[in-house]
Short mmCIF file of C-alpha atoms in Angstrom, two decimals:
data_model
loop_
_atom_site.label_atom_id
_atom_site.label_comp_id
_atom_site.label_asym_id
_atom_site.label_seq_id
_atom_site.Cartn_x
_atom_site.Cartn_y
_atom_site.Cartn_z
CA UNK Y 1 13.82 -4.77 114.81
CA UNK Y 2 11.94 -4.01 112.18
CA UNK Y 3 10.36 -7.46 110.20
CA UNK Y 4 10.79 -8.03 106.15
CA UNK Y 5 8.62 -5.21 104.98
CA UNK Y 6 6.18 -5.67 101.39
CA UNK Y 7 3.97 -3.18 99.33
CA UNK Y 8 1.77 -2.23 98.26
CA UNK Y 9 -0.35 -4.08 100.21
CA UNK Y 10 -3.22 -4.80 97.67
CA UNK Y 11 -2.93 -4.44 93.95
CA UNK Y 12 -5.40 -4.48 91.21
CA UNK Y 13 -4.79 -4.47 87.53
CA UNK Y 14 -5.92 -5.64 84.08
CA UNK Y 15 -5.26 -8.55 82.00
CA UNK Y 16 -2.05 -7.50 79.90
CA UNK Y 17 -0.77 -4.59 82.52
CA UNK Y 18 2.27 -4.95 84.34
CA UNK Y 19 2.64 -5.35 88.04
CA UNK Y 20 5.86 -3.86 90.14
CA UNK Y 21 5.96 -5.40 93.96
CA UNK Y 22 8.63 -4.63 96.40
CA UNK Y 23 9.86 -6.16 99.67
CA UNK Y 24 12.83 -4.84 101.81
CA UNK Y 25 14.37 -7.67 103.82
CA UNK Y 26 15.43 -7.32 107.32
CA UNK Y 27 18.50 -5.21 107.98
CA UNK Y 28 21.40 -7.21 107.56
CA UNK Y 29 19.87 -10.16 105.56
CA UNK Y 30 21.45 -10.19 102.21
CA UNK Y 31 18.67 -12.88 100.62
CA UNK Y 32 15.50 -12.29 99.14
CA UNK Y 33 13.15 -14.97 97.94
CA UNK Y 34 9.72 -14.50 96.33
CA UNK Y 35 6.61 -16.83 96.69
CA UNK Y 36 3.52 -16.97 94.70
CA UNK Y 37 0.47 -18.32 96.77
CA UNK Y 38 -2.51 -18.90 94.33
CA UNK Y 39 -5.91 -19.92 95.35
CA UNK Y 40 -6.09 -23.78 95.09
CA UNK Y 41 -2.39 -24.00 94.50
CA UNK Y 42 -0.22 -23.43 97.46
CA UNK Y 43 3.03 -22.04 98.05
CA UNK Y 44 5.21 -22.10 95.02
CA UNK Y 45 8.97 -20.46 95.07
CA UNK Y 46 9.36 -18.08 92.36
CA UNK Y 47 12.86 -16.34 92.70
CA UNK Y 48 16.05 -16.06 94.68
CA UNK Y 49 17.97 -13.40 94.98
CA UNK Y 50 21.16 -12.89 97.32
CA UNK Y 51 23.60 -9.99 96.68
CA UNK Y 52 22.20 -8.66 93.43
CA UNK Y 53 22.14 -11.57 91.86
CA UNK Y 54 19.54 -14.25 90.50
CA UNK Y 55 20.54 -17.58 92.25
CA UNK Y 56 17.86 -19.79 92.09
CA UNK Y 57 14.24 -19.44 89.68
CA UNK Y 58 10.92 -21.59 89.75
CA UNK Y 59 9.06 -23.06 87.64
CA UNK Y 60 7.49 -19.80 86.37
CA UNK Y 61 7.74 -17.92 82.82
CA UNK Y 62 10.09 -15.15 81.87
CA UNK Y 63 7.24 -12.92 82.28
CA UNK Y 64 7.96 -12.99 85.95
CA UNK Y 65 11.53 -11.63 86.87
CA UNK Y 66 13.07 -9.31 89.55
CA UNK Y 67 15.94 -7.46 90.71
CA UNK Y 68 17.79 -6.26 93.67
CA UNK Y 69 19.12 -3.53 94.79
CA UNK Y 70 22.17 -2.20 96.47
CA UNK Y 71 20.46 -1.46 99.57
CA UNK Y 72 19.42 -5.65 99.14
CA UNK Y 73 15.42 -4.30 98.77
CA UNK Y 74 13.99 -6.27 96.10
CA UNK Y 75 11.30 -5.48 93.20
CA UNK Y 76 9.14 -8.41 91.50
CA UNK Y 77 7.53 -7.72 88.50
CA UNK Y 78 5.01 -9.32 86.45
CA UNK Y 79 4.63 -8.77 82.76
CA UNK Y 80 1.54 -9.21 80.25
CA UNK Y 81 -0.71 -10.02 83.11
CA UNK Y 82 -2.53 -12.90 83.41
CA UNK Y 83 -6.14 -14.09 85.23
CA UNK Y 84 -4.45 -16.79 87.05
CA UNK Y 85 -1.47 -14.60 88.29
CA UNK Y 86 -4.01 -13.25 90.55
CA UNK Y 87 -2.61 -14.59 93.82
CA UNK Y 88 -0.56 -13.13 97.06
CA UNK Y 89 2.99 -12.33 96.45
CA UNK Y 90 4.88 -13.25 99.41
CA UNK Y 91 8.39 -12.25 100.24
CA UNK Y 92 11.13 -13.37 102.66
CA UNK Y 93 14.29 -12.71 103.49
CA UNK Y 94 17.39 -14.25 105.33
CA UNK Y 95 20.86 -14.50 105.99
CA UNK Y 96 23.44 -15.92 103.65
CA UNK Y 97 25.89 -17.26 105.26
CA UNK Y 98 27.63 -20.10 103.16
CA UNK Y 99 25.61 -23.48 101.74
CA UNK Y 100 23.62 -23.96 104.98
CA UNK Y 101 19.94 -23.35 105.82
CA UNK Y 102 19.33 -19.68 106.76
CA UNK Y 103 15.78 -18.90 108.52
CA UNK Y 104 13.69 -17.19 105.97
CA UNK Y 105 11.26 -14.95 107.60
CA UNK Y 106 8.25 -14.01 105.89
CA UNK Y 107 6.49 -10.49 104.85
CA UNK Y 108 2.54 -9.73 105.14
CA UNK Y 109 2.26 -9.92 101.44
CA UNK Y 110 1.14 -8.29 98.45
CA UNK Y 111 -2.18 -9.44 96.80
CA UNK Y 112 -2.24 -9.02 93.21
CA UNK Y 113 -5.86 -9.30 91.82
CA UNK Y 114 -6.18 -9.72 87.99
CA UNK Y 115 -9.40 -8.04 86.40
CA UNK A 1 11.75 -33.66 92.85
CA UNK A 2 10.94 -32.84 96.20
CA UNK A 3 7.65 -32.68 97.46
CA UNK A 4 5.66 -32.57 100.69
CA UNK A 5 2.49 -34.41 101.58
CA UNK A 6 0.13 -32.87 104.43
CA UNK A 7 -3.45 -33.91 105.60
CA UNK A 8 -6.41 -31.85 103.88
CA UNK A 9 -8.38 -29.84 106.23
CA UNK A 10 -9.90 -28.38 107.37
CA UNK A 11 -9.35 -29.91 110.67
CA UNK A 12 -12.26 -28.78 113.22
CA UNK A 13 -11.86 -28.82 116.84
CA UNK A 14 -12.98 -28.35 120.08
CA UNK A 15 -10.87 -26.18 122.33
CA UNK A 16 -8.68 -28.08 124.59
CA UNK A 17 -8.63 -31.15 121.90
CA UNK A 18 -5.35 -32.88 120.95
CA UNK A 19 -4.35 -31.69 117.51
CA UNK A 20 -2.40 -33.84 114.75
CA UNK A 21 -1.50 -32.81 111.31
CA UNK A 22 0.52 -35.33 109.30
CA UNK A 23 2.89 -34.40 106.94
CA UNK A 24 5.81 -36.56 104.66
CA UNK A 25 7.87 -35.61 102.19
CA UNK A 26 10.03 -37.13 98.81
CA UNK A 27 13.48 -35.67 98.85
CA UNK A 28 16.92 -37.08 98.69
CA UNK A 29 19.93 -36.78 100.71
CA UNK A 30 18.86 -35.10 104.29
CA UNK A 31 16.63 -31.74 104.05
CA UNK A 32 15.27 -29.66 106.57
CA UNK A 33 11.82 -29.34 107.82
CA UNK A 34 9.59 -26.39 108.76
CA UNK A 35 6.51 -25.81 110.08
CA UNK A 36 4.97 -22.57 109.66
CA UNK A 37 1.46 -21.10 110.31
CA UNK A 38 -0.42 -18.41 108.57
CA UNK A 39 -2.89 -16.25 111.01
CA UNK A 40 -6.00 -14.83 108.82
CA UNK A 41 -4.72 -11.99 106.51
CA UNK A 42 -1.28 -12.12 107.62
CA UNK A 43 2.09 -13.68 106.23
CA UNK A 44 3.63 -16.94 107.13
CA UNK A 45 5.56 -17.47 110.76
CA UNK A 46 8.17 -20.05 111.29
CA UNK A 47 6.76 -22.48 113.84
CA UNK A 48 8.82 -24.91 114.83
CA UNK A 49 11.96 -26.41 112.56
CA UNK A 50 14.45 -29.57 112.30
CA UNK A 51 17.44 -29.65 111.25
CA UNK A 52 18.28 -33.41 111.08
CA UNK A 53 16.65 -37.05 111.91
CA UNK A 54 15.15 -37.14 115.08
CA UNK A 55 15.88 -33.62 116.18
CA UNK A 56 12.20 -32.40 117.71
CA UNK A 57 11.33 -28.95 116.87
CA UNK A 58 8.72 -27.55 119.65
CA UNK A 59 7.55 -24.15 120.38
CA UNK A 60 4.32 -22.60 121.89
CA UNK A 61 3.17 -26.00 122.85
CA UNK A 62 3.75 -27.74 119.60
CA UNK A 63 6.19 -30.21 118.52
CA UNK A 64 7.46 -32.24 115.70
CA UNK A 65 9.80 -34.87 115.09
CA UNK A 66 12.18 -35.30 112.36
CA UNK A 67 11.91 -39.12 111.44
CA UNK A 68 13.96 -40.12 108.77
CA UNK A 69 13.15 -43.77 108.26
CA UNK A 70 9.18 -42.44 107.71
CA UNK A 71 10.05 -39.25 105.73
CA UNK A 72 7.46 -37.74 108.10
CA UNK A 73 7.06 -34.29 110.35
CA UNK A 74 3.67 -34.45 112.05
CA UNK A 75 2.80 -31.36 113.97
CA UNK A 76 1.44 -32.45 117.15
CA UNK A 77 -0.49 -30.04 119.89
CA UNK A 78 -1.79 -31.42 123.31
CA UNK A 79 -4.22 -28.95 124.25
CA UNK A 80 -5.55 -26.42 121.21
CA UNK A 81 -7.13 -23.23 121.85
CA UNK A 82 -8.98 -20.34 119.93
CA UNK A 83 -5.89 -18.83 119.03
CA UNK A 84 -4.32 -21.40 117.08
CA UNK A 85 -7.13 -21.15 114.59
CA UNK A 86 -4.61 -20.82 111.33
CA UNK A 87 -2.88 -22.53 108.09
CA UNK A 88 -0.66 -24.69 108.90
CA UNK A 89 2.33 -25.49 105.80
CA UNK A 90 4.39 -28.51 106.43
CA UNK A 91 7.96 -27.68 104.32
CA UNK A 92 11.26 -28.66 103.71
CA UNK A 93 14.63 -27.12 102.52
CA UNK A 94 17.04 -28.28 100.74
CA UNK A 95 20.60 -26.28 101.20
CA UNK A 96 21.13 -26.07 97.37
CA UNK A 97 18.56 -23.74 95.65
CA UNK A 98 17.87 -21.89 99.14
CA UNK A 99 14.14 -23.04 98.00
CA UNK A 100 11.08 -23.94 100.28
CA UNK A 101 8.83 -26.68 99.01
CA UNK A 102 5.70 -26.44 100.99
CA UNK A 103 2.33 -28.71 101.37
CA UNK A 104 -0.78 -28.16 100.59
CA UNK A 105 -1.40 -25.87 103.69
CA UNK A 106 -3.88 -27.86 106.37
CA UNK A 107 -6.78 -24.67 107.85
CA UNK A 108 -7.72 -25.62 111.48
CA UNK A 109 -10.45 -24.31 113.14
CA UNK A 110 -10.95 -24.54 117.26
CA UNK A 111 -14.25 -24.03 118.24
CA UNK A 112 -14.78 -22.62 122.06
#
């Protein structure tokens, strides 16, 4: 079975672009989540998404948002980019089966470097 | 808020050694807890998990155990080798949110 899926796999861009990421969960999970994990700064939870819709958002600013799609693949983009959004984009996906814990697995990761 | 608290590293060792990494966490009400490990250049792997107080998650040759009354999750290996050179995050979950609040991230290094 094929795992949760990301690219590209390295990304470089200038202050003020915009940056498109994409992950495609594993078939049959329904949830996508996105991480952010900066240099010096750990893992922080950016978004949530489970069956199109935006569930749950970190502490990040509107530049950052998302979507997903019909097939449950999942784009993140980042708007007006900054230095410090240079990072590696992380995404997981799981199962949503009701209010309990579903296993998110992990994908490789994008890494977005900032020029 | 929640938060998790896990030992700075990196943690060198010799091959063979008996590994410890501590970890607590703030949180209210009864979270789960995750360990996962992150291989040079790769993503994050679920290690090992609890679900409740002193369920013990284990799995290649690690363990940890849920212990409510400390808040803690230390990941505990008898014997280390060159493999399990890695990140290791301490995290927990809580249902609502669906959101993983990870530590700091501990790097071990085994030495042959």
């Amino acid at each position: 079975e094929a795992g949760v899926t990301q690219s590209p796999t390295h990304l470089i861009k200038t202050r003020g672009q915009q940056a498109t990421l994409r992950c495609s969960p594993i078939s049959g999970h329904t949830s996508v989540y996105w991480y952010q994990q900066a240099l010096g700064l750990g893992l922080q939870f950016l978004l949530w998404y489970d069956e199109g819709e935006e569930r749950n958002r970190g502490n990040f600013p509107p530049r950052f948002s998302g979507r997903q799609f019909p097939n449950y693949s999942s784009e993140l983009n980042v708007n007006a980019l900054e230095l410090e959004d240079s990072a590696l984009y992380l995404c997981a996906s799981s199962f949503q089966q009701g209010p309990q814990y579903n296993e998110q697995f992990f994908g490789p990761g994008t890494r977005l470097t900032v020029l | 808020g929640n938060s998790v608290t896990q030992m700075e590293g990196p943690v060198t060792l010799s091959e063979e050694a008996f590994l410890t990494i501590n970890c607590t966490y703030t949180a209210t009400g009864y979270p789960s807890l995750f360990w996962y490990v992150q291989y040079p250049g790769e993503g994050l792997q679920l290690l090992l998990k609890a679900t409740k107080a002193d369920d013990k998650g284990s799995n290649k040759g690690f363990e940890a155990t849920y212990r409510k009354e400390t808040t803690s999750f230390h990941l505990e290996k008898g014997s280390v080798q060159v493999s399990d050179s890695a990140v290791y995050f301490c995290a927990l979950l809580k249902a609502a949110g669906n959101k993983l609040t990870f530590g700091g991230g501990t790097r071990v290094l085994v030495k042959p």
